[in-house]
Tab-separated table of C-alpha atoms in Angstrom:
chain	number	residue	atom	x	y	z
A	1	SER	CA	5.344	15.348	6.402
A	2	TYR	CA	1.679	13.948	6.898
A	3	VAL	CA	1.116	11.500	9.559
A	4	LEU	CA	-1.714	8.962	10.203
A	5	THR	CA	-1.986	7.625	13.884
A	6	GLN	CA	-3.685	4.271	14.626
A	7	PRO	CA	-3.893	2.477	17.956
A	8	PRO	CA	-1.629	-0.289	18.068
A	9	SER	CA	-3.847	-2.915	19.121
A	10	VAL	CA	-7.686	-3.707	19.396
A	11	SER	CA	-9.130	-6.795	21.037
A	12	VAL	CA	-12.569	-8.078	20.530
A	13	ALA	CA	-14.704	-11.211	21.276
A	14	PRO	CA	-16.256	-13.031	18.441
A	15	GLY	CA	-19.573	-11.776	17.375
A	16	GLU	CA	-18.812	-8.360	18.739
A	17	THR	CA	-17.741	-4.893	16.776
A	18	ALA	CA	-14.491	-3.663	16.618
A	19	GLY	CA	-13.664	-0.081	15.615
A	20	ILE	CA	-10.319	1.067	14.480
A	21	SER	CA	-9.401	4.901	14.442
A	22	CYS	CA	-7.121	6.733	11.933
A	23	GLY	CA	-6.188	10.152	12.900
A	24	GLY	CA	-4.614	12.804	10.658
A	25	ASN	CA	-4.703	16.548	10.135
A	26	SER	CA	-7.906	17.610	8.394
A	27	ILE	CA	-8.256	14.067	7.403
A	28	GLY	CA	-11.967	14.714	6.725
A	29	THR	CA	-10.842	16.553	3.558
A	30	LYS	CA	-9.015	13.290	2.262
A	31	SER	CA	-10.092	10.117	0.969
A	32	VAL	CA	-9.193	7.159	3.178
A	33	HIS	CA	-8.537	3.655	2.266
A	34	TRP	CA	-8.193	0.553	4.559
A	35	TYR	CA	-6.161	-2.651	4.017
A	36	GLN	CA	-6.341	-5.828	6.055
A	37	GLN	CA	-2.999	-7.768	6.115
A	38	LYS	CA	-2.774	-11.369	7.409
A	39	PRO	CA	0.364	-12.968	8.541
A	40	GLY	CA	2.623	-13.865	5.406
A	41	GLN	CA	0.391	-12.396	3.126
A	42	ALA	CA	0.163	-9.230	0.938
A	43	PRO	CA	-2.347	-6.611	1.996
A	44	VAL	CA	-5.944	-6.567	0.793
A	45	LEU	CA	-8.134	-3.361	0.242
A	46	VAL	CA	-11.147	-3.609	2.113
A	47	ILE	CA	-12.501	-0.062	2.228
A	48	SER	CA	-11.793	2.696	-0.378
A	49	TYR	CA	-12.933	6.314	-0.562
A	50	ASP	CA	-13.790	6.473	3.055
A	51	ASP	CA	-16.721	3.979	2.895
A	52	ASN	CA	-16.794	1.978	-0.335
A	53	ARG	CA	-16.527	-1.816	-0.183
A	54	PRO	CA	-14.578	-3.548	-3.104
A	55	SER	CA	-16.229	-6.342	-4.634
A	56	GLY	CA	-15.770	-9.573	-2.292
A	57	VAL	CA	-15.409	-7.634	0.859
A	58	PRO	CA	-18.039	-8.767	3.493
A	59	ASP	CA	-20.583	-6.220	4.423
A	60	ARG	CA	-19.590	-6.491	8.002
A	61	PHE	CA	-16.745	-4.132	7.022
A	62	SER	CA	-17.623	-0.467	6.804
A	63	GLY	CA	-15.938	2.921	6.878
A	64	SER	CA	-16.505	6.228	7.922
A	65	ASN	CA	-14.419	9.653	7.924
A	66	SER	CA	-15.876	12.694	9.922
A	67	GLY	CA	-15.244	14.742	13.095
A	68	GLY	CA	-11.452	14.633	12.286
A	69	THR	CA	-11.282	10.737	12.669
A	70	ALA	CA	-11.555	8.076	10.026
A	71	THR	CA	-12.909	4.650	11.358
A	72	LEU	CA	-12.865	1.060	9.988
A	73	THR	CA	-15.580	-0.693	11.846
A	74	ILE	CA	-15.931	-4.665	11.771
A	75	SER	CA	-19.096	-5.970	12.901
A	76	ARG	CA	-20.059	-9.578	13.987
A	77	VAL	CA	-16.307	-10.153	14.332
A	78	GLU	CA	-15.065	-13.595	13.230
A	79	ALA	CA	-11.785	-15.456	13.912
A	80	GLY	CA	-10.522	-14.912	10.284
A	81	ASP	CA	-10.629	-11.154	10.833
A	82	GLU	CA	-7.693	-11.460	13.028
A	83	ALA	CA	-5.117	-9.210	11.032
A	84	ASP	CA	-3.274	-6.035	10.936
A	85	TYR	CA	-5.199	-3.193	9.586
A	86	TYR	CA	-3.686	0.006	7.898
A	87	CYS	CA	-5.400	3.135	6.758
A	88	GLN	CA	-3.943	5.000	3.921
A	89	VAL	CA	-4.298	8.396	2.207
A	90	TRP	CA	-2.722	10.442	-0.961
A	91	ASP	CA	-1.489	13.698	0.514
A	92	PHE	CA	-1.689	16.202	-2.234
A	93	GLY	CA	0.521	18.678	-0.406
A	94	SER	CA	3.500	16.403	-0.322
A	95	ASP	CA	2.435	14.253	-3.506
A	96	HIS	CA	3.000	11.098	-1.281
A	97	TYR	CA	1.017	8.119	-0.256
A	98	VAL	CA	0.758	7.803	3.576
A	99	PHE	CA	0.035	4.641	5.498
A	100	GLY	CA	-1.160	4.617	9.109
A	101	THR	CA	0.968	3.056	11.715
A	102	GLY	CA	-1.084	-0.079	11.738
A	103	THR	CA	-3.584	-1.837	14.220
A	104	ARG	CA	-3.297	-5.275	15.038
A	105	VAL	CA	-6.986	-6.991	15.628
A	106	THR	CA	-6.964	-9.792	18.164
A	107	VAL	CA	-10.092	-12.079	18.253
A	108	LEU	CA	-10.303	-13.209	22.036
B	1	GLU	CA	-7.139	-12.576	-13.927
B	2	VAL	CA	-5.419	-9.596	-12.792
B	3	GLN	CA	-1.942	-10.342	-11.265
B	4	LEU	CA	1.156	-8.775	-10.308
B	5	LEU	CA	4.632	-10.694	-10.011
B	6	GLU	CA	7.573	-9.291	-8.559
B	7	SER	CA	11.190	-10.477	-8.968
B	8	GLY	CA	14.696	-9.347	-8.448
B	9	GLY	CA	15.076	-9.386	-4.847
B	10	ASP	CA	18.358	-10.520	-3.530
B	11	SER	CA	20.859	-10.238	-0.450
B	12	LEU	CA	23.766	-7.728	-1.127
B	13	GLN	CA	26.081	-5.379	0.763
B	14	SER	CA	25.617	-1.710	1.578
B	15	GLY	CA	26.257	0.618	-1.333
B	16	GLY	CA	24.994	-2.041	-3.881
B	17	SER	CA	22.408	-1.633	-6.463
B	18	LEU	CA	19.409	-3.795	-7.605
B	19	ARG	CA	16.548	-3.814	-10.211
B	20	LEU	CA	13.248	-5.124	-9.208
B	21	SER	CA	10.638	-6.018	-11.674
B	22	CYS	CA	6.853	-6.386	-11.487
B	23	ALA	CA	5.149	-8.151	-14.300
B	24	ALA	CA	1.532	-7.221	-14.975
B	25	SER	CA	-1.073	-9.727	-16.558
B	26	GLY	CA	-4.766	-9.226	-16.887
B	27	PHE	CA	-4.512	-5.496	-17.496
B	28	ARG	CA	-2.626	-2.801	-19.149
B	29	LEU	CA	-0.063	-1.372	-16.613
B	30	SER	CA	0.077	2.076	-18.400
B	31	THR	CA	-3.558	2.849	-17.697
B	32	TYR	CA	-3.014	2.913	-13.878
B	33	VAL	CA	-0.922	4.543	-11.256
B	34	MET	CA	1.491	1.831	-10.088
B	35	ASN	CA	3.479	1.944	-6.970
B	36	TRP	CA	6.109	0.143	-4.860
B	37	VAL	CA	5.370	-0.458	-1.320
B	38	ARG	CA	7.780	-1.999	1.264
B	39	GLN	CA	7.629	-3.489	4.599
B	40	ALA	CA	10.743	-4.074	6.817
B	41	PRO	CA	10.575	-7.271	8.940
B	42	GLY	CA	8.005	-6.955	11.742
B	43	LYS	CA	7.149	-3.406	10.611
B	44	GLY	CA	4.417	-1.392	8.814
B	45	LEU	CA	3.855	-0.471	5.309
B	46	GLU	CA	5.961	2.241	3.893
B	47	TRP	CA	5.025	3.659	0.220
B	48	VAL	CA	8.209	3.955	-1.590
B	49	SER	CA	7.303	5.307	-5.068
B	50	GLY	CA	4.605	5.698	-7.739
B	51	ILE	CA	4.277	6.435	-11.322
B	52	SER	CA	1.362	7.838	-13.112
B	53	GLY	CA	-0.556	6.157	-15.950
B	54	ARG	CA	-0.902	9.099	-18.079
B	55	GLY	CA	2.416	10.863	-18.662
B	56	GLY	CA	4.430	8.822	-16.572
B	57	THR	CA	4.919	11.558	-13.606
B	58	THR	CA	7.030	9.984	-10.827
B	59	TYR	CA	6.996	10.566	-6.984
B	60	TYR	CA	9.069	9.240	-4.321
B	61	ALA	CA	9.241	9.031	-0.509
B	62	ASP	CA	11.827	11.349	1.054
B	63	SER	CA	13.791	8.150	2.383
B	64	VAL	CA	14.656	6.905	-1.419
B	65	LYS	CA	14.657	10.154	-3.461
B	66	GLY	CA	17.667	10.362	-5.326
B	67	ARG	CA	18.664	6.812	-4.853
B	68	PHE	CA	15.606	4.998	-6.206
B	69	THR	CA	14.072	5.167	-9.736
B	70	ILE	CA	10.731	4.000	-10.745
B	71	SER	CA	9.930	3.205	-14.565
B	72	ARG	CA	7.993	0.921	-16.633
B	73	ASP	CA	8.402	-0.820	-19.924
B	74	ASP	CA	4.863	-0.614	-21.603
B	75	SER	CA	5.773	-3.206	-24.400
B	76	LYS	CA	6.519	-5.682	-21.640
B	77	ASN	CA	3.737	-4.601	-19.432
B	78	THR	CA	6.317	-4.473	-16.568
B	79	LEU	CA	7.122	-1.853	-13.745
B	80	TYR	CA	10.687	-1.503	-12.603
B	81	LEU	CA	12.420	-0.132	-9.456
B	82	HIS	CA	15.956	0.673	-9.875
B	83	MET	CA	17.862	1.042	-6.591
B	84	ASN	CA	21.129	2.559	-5.819
B	85	ASP	CA	23.254	3.403	-2.774
B	86	LEU	CA	21.160	0.556	-0.815
B	87	ARG	CA	21.395	0.861	2.874
B	88	GLY	CA	20.575	-1.402	5.967
B	89	GLU	CA	17.091	0.449	6.310
B	90	ASP	CA	16.292	-0.419	2.685
B	91	THR	CA	15.912	-4.257	4.058
B	92	ALA	CA	12.392	-5.014	3.479
B	93	LEU	CA	9.817	-7.134	1.396
B	94	TYR	CA	9.019	-4.883	-1.562
B	95	TYR	CA	5.419	-5.169	-3.059
B	96	CYS	CA	4.293	-3.877	-6.380
B	97	ALA	CA	0.624	-2.446	-6.046
B	98	LYS	CA	-1.784	-1.217	-8.650
B	99	THR	CA	-4.114	1.658	-7.918
B	100	ARG	CA	-7.561	1.552	-9.005
B	101	SER	CA	-7.555	4.005	-11.394
B	102	TYR	CA	-5.213	6.531	-13.369
B	103	SER	CA	-5.243	8.965	-10.278
B	104	PHE	CA	-2.957	8.765	-7.205
B	105	ASP	CA	-6.030	9.381	-4.969
B	106	TYR	CA	-7.546	5.914	-5.274
B	107	GLY	CA	-6.938	2.769	-3.250
B	108	LEU	CA	-4.375	0.088	-3.984
B	109	ASP	CA	-6.587	-2.830	-5.200
B	110	VAL	CA	-4.014	-5.441	-6.418
B	111	TRP	CA	-0.860	-6.375	-4.806
B	112	GLY	CA	1.762	-8.779	-5.776
B	113	GLN	CA	3.327	-11.262	-3.296
B	114	GLY	CA	6.654	-9.375	-2.904
B	115	THR	CA	10.058	-9.917	-3.397
B	116	THR	CA	12.810	-9.518	-0.491
B	117	VAL	CA	15.784	-7.214	-0.482
B	118	THR	CA	18.354	-7.720	2.331
B	119	VAL	CA	21.163	-5.095	2.771
B	120	SER	CA	23.982	-5.925	5.234
């Protein structure tokens, strides 16, 4: 089955830039979506189709997918960005949605 | 306003059955791919099942295939998850989530608040 691997945690100071990686076999051939989940809340889509921001998502959030890794970048990090982040793809080979292992972002 | 409201979660014993419901408002459920995603306590997100908007093709995670059935009632604009032979590892918060389009290759842009299933 298809597996997406993320670092368990990322720590970043306010105002700095956080990068969260998402690795998977031939991930560059897939469309990657990213979700933010704060404690006690449902996930929220923050990036779709590798690098598209849904309406209402701050432009501090950006995405890329190249070189065998997808990346979510949060610029000018704020305390309110502290959350768990998950990448996700649709695997056409198995007809399954696959979520990454999740990354907890801590704002120092 | 586009909303999803889950219900039906409960505490029950291993081997039991349960039906979860997800009432949609603000959009026609049959137009989009709809999904169930679960999250065990303290764990990550796990996709459970999805149903296409056109034709109603269904897909299941290997962990639930043969035990769970996804369905929808277009007249009630409601999505269901029928769960049989429940096991301890099915204990989780179950979310209903809408895909952005009729295709599975889109992100999940609307989520409910979830309903809790506890199996002991």
